[in-house]
Short mmCIF file of C-alpha atoms in Angstrom, two decimals:
data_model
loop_
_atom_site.label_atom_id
_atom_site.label_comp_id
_atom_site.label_asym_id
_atom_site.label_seq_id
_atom_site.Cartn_x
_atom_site.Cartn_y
_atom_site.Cartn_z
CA UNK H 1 19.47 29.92 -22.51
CA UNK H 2 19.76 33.32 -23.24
CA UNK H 3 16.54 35.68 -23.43
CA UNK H 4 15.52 39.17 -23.93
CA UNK H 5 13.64 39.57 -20.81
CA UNK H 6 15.06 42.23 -19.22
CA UNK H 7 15.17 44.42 -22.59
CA UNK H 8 11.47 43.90 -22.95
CA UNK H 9 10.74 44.70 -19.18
CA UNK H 10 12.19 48.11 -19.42
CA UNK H 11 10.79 48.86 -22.37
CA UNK H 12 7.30 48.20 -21.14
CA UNK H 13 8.25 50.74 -18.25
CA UNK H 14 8.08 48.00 -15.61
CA UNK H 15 10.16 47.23 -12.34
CA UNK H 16 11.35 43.69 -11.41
CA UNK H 17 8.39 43.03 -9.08
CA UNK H 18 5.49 44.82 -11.23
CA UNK H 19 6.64 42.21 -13.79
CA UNK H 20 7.12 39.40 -10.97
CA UNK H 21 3.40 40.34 -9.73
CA UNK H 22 1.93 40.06 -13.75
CA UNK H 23 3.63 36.41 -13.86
CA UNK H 24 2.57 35.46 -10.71
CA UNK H 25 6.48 34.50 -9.77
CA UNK H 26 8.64 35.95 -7.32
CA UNK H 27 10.93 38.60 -7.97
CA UNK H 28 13.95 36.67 -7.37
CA UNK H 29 12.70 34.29 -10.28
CA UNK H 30 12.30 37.61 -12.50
CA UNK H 31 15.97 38.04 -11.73
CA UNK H 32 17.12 35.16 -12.10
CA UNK H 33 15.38 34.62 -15.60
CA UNK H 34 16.73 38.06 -16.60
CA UNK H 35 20.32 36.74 -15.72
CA UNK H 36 19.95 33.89 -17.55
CA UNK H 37 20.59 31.79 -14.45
CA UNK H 38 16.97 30.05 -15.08
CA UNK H 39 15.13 28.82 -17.73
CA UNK H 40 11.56 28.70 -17.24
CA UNK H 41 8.99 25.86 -17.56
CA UNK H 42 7.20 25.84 -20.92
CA UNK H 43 4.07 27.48 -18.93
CA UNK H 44 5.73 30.62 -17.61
CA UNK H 45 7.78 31.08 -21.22
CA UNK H 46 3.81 30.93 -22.65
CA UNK H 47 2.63 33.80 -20.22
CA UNK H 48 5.68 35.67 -20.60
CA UNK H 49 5.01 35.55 -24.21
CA UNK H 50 1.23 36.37 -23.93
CA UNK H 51 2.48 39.04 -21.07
CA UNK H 52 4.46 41.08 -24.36
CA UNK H 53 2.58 39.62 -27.01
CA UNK H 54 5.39 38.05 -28.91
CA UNK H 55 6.08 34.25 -29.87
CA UNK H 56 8.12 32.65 -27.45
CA UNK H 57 11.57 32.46 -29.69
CA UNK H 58 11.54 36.15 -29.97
CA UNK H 59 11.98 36.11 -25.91
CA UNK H 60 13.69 33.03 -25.57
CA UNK H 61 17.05 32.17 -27.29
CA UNK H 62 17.53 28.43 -27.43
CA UNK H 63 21.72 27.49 -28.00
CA UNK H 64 22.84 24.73 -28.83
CA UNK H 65 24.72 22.73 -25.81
CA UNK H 66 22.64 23.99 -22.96
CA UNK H 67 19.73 21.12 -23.83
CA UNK H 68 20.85 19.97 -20.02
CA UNK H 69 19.91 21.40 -16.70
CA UNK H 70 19.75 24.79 -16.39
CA UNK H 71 21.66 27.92 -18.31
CA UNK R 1 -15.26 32.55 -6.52
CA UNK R 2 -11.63 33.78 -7.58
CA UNK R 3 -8.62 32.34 -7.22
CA UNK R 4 -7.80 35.06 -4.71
CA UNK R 5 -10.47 35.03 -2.30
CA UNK R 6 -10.16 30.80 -2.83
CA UNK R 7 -6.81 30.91 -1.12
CA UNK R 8 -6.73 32.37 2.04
CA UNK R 9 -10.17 30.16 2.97
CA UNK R 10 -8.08 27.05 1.62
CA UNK R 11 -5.93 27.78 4.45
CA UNK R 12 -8.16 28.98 7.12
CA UNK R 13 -9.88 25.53 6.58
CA UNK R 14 -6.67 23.73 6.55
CA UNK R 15 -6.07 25.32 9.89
CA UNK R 16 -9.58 24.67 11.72
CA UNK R 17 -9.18 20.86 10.35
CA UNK R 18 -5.25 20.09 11.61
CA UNK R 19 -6.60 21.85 15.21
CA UNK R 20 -9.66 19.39 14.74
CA UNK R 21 -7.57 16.71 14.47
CA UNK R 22 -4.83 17.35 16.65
CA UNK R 23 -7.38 17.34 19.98
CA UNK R 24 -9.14 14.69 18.85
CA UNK R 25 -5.66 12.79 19.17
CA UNK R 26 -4.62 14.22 22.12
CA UNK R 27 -7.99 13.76 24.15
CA UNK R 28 -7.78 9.86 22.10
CA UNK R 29 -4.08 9.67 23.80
CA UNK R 30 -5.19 10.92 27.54
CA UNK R 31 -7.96 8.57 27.11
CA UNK R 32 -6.46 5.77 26.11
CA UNK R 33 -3.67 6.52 29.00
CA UNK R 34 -5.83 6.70 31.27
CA UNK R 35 -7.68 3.30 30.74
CA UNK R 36 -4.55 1.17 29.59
CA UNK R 37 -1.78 -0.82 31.53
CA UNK R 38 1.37 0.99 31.61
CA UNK R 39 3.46 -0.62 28.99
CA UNK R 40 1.29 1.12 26.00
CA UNK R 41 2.31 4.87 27.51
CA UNK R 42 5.28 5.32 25.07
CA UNK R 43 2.94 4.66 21.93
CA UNK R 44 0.21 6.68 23.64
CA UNK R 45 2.52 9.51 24.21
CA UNK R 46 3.80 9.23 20.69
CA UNK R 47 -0.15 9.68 19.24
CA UNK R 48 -0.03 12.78 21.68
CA UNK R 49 3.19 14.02 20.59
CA UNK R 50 1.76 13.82 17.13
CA UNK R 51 -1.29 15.77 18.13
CA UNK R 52 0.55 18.49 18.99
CA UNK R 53 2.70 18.54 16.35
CA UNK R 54 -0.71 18.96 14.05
CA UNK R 55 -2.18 21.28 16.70
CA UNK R 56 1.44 23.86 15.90
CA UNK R 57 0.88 23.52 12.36
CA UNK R 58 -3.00 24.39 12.53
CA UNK R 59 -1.85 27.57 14.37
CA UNK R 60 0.76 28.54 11.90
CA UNK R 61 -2.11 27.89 9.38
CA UNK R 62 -4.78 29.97 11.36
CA UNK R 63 -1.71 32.26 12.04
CA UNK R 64 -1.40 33.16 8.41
CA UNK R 65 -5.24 33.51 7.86
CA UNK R 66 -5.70 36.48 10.19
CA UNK R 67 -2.36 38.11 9.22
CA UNK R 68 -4.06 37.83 5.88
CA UNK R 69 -7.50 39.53 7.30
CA UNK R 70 -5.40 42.19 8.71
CA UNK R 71 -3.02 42.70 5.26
CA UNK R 72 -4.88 41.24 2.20
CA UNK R 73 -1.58 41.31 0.29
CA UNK R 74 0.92 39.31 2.70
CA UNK R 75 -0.86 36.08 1.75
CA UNK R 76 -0.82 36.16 -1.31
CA UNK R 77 2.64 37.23 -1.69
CA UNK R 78 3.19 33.86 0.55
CA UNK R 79 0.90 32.14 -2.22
CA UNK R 80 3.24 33.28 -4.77
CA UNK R 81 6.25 32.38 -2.94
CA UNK R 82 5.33 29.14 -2.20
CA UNK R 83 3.76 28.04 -5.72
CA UNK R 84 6.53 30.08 -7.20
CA UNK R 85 8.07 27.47 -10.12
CA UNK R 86 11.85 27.96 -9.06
CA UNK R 87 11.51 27.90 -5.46
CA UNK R 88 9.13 24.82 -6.53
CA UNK R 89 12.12 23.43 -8.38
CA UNK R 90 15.14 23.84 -5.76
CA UNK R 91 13.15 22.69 -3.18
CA UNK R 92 12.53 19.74 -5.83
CA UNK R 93 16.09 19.29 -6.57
CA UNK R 94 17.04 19.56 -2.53
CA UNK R 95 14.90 17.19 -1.76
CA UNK R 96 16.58 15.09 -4.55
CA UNK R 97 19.53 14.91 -2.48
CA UNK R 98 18.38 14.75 0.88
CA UNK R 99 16.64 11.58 -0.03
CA UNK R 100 20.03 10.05 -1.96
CA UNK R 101 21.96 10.73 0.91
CA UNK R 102 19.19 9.85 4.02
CA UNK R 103 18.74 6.53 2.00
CA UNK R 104 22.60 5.77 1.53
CA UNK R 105 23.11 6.66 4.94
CA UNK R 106 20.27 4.36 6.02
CA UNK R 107 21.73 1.30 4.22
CA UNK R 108 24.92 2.21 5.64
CA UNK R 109 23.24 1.52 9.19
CA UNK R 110 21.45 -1.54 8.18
CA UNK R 111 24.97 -2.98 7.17
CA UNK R 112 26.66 -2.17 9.83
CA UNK R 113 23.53 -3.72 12.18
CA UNK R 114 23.59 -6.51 9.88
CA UNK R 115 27.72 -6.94 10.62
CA UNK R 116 26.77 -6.63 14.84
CA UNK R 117 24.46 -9.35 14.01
CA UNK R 118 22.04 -7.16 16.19
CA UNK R 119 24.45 -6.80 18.97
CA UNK R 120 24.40 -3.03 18.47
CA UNK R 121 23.14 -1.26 21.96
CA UNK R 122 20.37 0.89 21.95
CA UNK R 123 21.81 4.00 22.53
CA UNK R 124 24.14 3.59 19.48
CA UNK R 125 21.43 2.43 17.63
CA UNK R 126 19.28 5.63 19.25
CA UNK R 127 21.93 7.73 18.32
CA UNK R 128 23.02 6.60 14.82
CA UNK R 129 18.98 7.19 13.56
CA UNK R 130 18.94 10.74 15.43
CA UNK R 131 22.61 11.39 12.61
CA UNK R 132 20.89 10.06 10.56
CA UNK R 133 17.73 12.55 10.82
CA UNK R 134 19.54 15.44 11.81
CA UNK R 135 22.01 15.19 9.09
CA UNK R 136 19.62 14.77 6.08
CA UNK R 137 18.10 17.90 7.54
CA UNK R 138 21.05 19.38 7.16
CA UNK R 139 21.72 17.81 3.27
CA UNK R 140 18.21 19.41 2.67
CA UNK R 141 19.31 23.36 4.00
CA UNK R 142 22.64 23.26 2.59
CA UNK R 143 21.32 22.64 -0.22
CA UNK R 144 18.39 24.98 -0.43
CA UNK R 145 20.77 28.02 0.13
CA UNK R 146 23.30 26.13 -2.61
CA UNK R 147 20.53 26.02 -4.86
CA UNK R 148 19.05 29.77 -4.21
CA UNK R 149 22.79 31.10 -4.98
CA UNK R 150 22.96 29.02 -8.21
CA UNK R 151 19.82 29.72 -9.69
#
């Protein structure tokens, strides 16, 4: 699942861990979700949507094909 | 009081309660060793062996608490790593396999004591549960580091 994460992040003026320490995640799950590598549980995508006030599919891009497992 | 002042006393109590524990079962195991005929040693040693085991992980516990005292912000970066939803998830998923391949492994040995028709010796049999152990240990890390390089 693709997402706009990172875009957003550096927008806001924020490193990898400032963001990591608003979400209450690690850093290496910031990365990861920035990479795409990880989708996140419906929970986190709801605080990172509350974290840069936007509805969830403007941060989240849901494909088609990827409805299994992770990416 | 908050979540972050909840935490570290969560695991300073956690810590007090496994030392608790852990010498009331090894006084319980000196005692009973003490009073009982020899052949119950091996199970009191193993309720011994078990308090100490608890008495370890009530230090680590206590361990963290005044690391935390000393540097508010180490524990909680532990809180986050630990209730962190991906590492939650691989160690989820390693798990997964660890206990597909301890149980398949398992059967395996129950077969193969089934075929011996309990003829197996001891030490094979001694040795085939420490593989066993050992090795879905080792299904478990493997597959924590595959896991962190994946995801």
């Amino acid at each position: 699942m693709k997402n706009r994460l990172e875009e957003l992040r550096i927008n806001k003026g924020l490193t990898q861990q400032e963001l990591a320490d608003h979400l209450e995640v690690s850093r290496q799950t910031v990365i990861s979700l920035e990479q795409g590598r990880y989708n996140p549980s419906i929970l986190l995508a709801f605080r990172v949507a509350r974290f840069f006030s936007l509805p969830i599919e403007k941060i989240f891009i849901y494909e088609e094909g990827f409805e299994n497992g992770q990416k | 009081m908050d979540k972050n002042n909840r935490y570290p006393r969560q695991v300073a109590v956690k810590g007090w309660l496994l030392i608790g524990g852990a010498i009331l079962l090894i006084a319980a195991g000196m005692v009973i060793t003490a009073l009982s005929p020899v052949t119950t040693r091996p199970y009191t040693k193993l309720t011994e062996g078990i308090g100490i085991f608890l008495l370890f992980i009530g230090i680590w516990y206590l361990w963290q608490y005044f690391t935390y005292k000393r540097n508010p912000t180490s524990l909680m970066k532990s809180r986050v790593e630990s209730m962190d939803e991906r590492n939650l998830w691989i160690r989820y998923q390693s798990g997964n396999n660890a206990f597909k391949y301890g149980i398949t492994v398992t059967y395996i040995e129950l077969l193969l004591s089934g075929i011996m028709e309990g003829e197996i010796p001891v030490d094979y049999a001694w040795w085939g549960l420490a593989f066993i152990v050992v090795s879905t240990m080792i299904v478990y890390i493997v597959s924590l580091v595959h896991y962190e390089g994946k995801y």
